[in-house]
């Protein structure tokens, strides 16, 4: 069971889960409604949230954001170069 957040920087919580865990559960809930297998996919969603929570507790804060940044190519400057030249860099690509 999670504790009540004490600081403003603590992750947001909805019911018993943090926000990212709740999003995972709600995605599985929505897929279960669309596939007409709500009970099975809701149980799978709770199992995935449990596994995700264990994985997240072993990593440092912000690990998922950093993993998405490096692996998914979010803000990849080699793919999407900036149009504004930086003033302290003497060469341009």
Short mmCIF file of C-alpha atoms in Angstrom, two decimals:
data_model
loop_
_atom_site.label_atom_id
_atom_site.label_comp_id
_atom_site.label_asym_id
_atom_site.label_seq_id
_atom_site.Cartn_x
_atom_site.Cartn_y
_atom_site.Cartn_z
CA UNK A 1 0.00 0.00 0.00
CA UNK A 2 1.33 3.41 -0.94
CA UNK A 3 1.61 6.24 1.55
CA UNK A 4 -0.03 9.64 1.24
CA UNK A 5 2.30 12.06 -0.59
CA UNK A 6 4.03 14.51 1.74
CA UNK A 7 5.62 16.86 -0.80
CA UNK A 8 4.61 18.59 -4.00
CA UNK A 9 7.26 16.71 -5.97
CA UNK A 10 5.83 13.30 -5.09
CA UNK A 11 4.08 11.48 -7.95
CA UNK A 12 0.36 12.03 -8.36
CA UNK A 13 -1.87 9.27 -7.05
CA UNK A 14 -5.29 8.03 -8.08
CA UNK A 15 -6.89 5.68 -5.55
CA UNK A 16 -4.18 3.13 -4.66
CA UNK A 17 -1.91 3.62 -7.67
CA UNK A 18 0.44 6.27 -8.93
CA UNK A 19 -0.61 8.01 -12.13
CA UNK A 20 1.48 5.94 -14.55
CA UNK A 21 0.32 2.68 -12.97
CA UNK A 22 -3.29 3.84 -13.20
CA UNK A 23 -2.85 4.67 -16.89
CA UNK A 24 -1.58 1.12 -17.53
CA UNK A 25 -4.57 -0.34 -15.70
CA UNK A 26 -7.07 1.91 -17.50
CA UNK A 27 -5.59 0.97 -20.90
CA UNK A 28 -6.07 -2.72 -20.10
CA UNK A 29 -9.60 -1.92 -18.85
CA UNK A 30 -10.47 -0.14 -22.12
CA UNK A 31 -9.04 -2.96 -24.24
CA UNK A 32 -11.04 -5.43 -22.14
CA UNK A 33 -14.26 -3.54 -22.83
CA UNK A 34 -13.54 -3.36 -26.56
CA UNK A 35 -12.54 -7.04 -26.79
CA UNK A 36 -15.50 -8.16 -24.63
CA UNK A 37 -13.13 -9.91 -22.18
CA UNK A 38 -13.24 -7.41 -19.33
CA UNK A 39 -12.58 -9.78 -16.43
CA UNK A 40 -9.62 -11.50 -18.01
CA UNK A 41 -7.92 -8.31 -19.20
CA UNK A 42 -8.63 -6.50 -15.94
CA UNK A 43 -6.91 -9.32 -14.06
CA UNK A 44 -4.03 -9.15 -16.57
CA UNK A 45 -3.89 -5.38 -16.04
CA UNK A 46 -3.63 -5.79 -12.27
CA UNK A 47 -0.85 -8.35 -12.78
CA UNK A 48 0.98 -5.98 -15.16
CA UNK A 49 0.66 -3.13 -12.67
CA UNK A 50 2.16 -5.34 -9.96
CA UNK A 51 5.11 -6.27 -12.20
CA UNK A 52 5.54 -2.66 -13.33
CA UNK A 53 5.47 -1.44 -9.71
CA UNK A 54 8.21 -3.91 -8.72
CA UNK A 55 10.30 -2.87 -11.73
CA UNK A 56 9.78 0.83 -11.02
CA UNK A 57 10.69 0.49 -7.34
CA UNK A 58 14.07 -1.02 -8.27
CA UNK A 59 14.96 1.85 -10.63
CA UNK A 60 15.75 5.48 -9.85
CA UNK A 61 13.17 8.24 -10.10
CA UNK A 62 12.37 9.28 -13.65
CA UNK A 63 13.75 6.07 -15.17
CA UNK A 64 10.81 5.60 -17.54
CA UNK A 65 11.11 9.13 -18.93
CA UNK A 66 14.85 8.66 -19.50
CA UNK A 67 14.31 5.26 -21.12
CA UNK A 68 11.72 6.73 -23.49
CA UNK A 69 14.06 9.59 -24.28
CA UNK A 70 16.98 7.33 -25.21
CA UNK A 71 15.20 4.33 -26.74
CA UNK A 72 12.12 5.79 -28.41
CA UNK A 73 13.96 8.69 -30.02
CA UNK A 74 11.99 11.45 -28.35
CA UNK A 75 13.76 14.76 -29.12
CA UNK A 76 16.34 12.99 -31.26
CA UNK A 77 18.39 15.85 -32.67
CA UNK A 78 19.99 13.74 -35.38
CA UNK A 79 16.56 13.01 -36.84
CA UNK A 80 15.03 16.43 -36.25
CA UNK A 81 17.70 19.16 -36.24
CA UNK A 82 16.91 22.44 -34.57
CA UNK A 83 16.37 25.41 -36.85
CA UNK A 84 17.82 27.95 -34.41
CA UNK A 85 21.64 27.92 -34.33
CA UNK A 86 23.16 27.84 -30.86
CA UNK A 87 25.25 30.96 -30.18
CA UNK A 88 28.21 29.23 -28.50
CA UNK A 89 28.77 26.55 -31.16
CA UNK A 90 31.06 27.67 -34.02
CA UNK A 91 30.14 24.96 -36.54
CA UNK A 92 26.77 24.08 -38.07
CA UNK A 93 25.53 20.77 -39.44
#
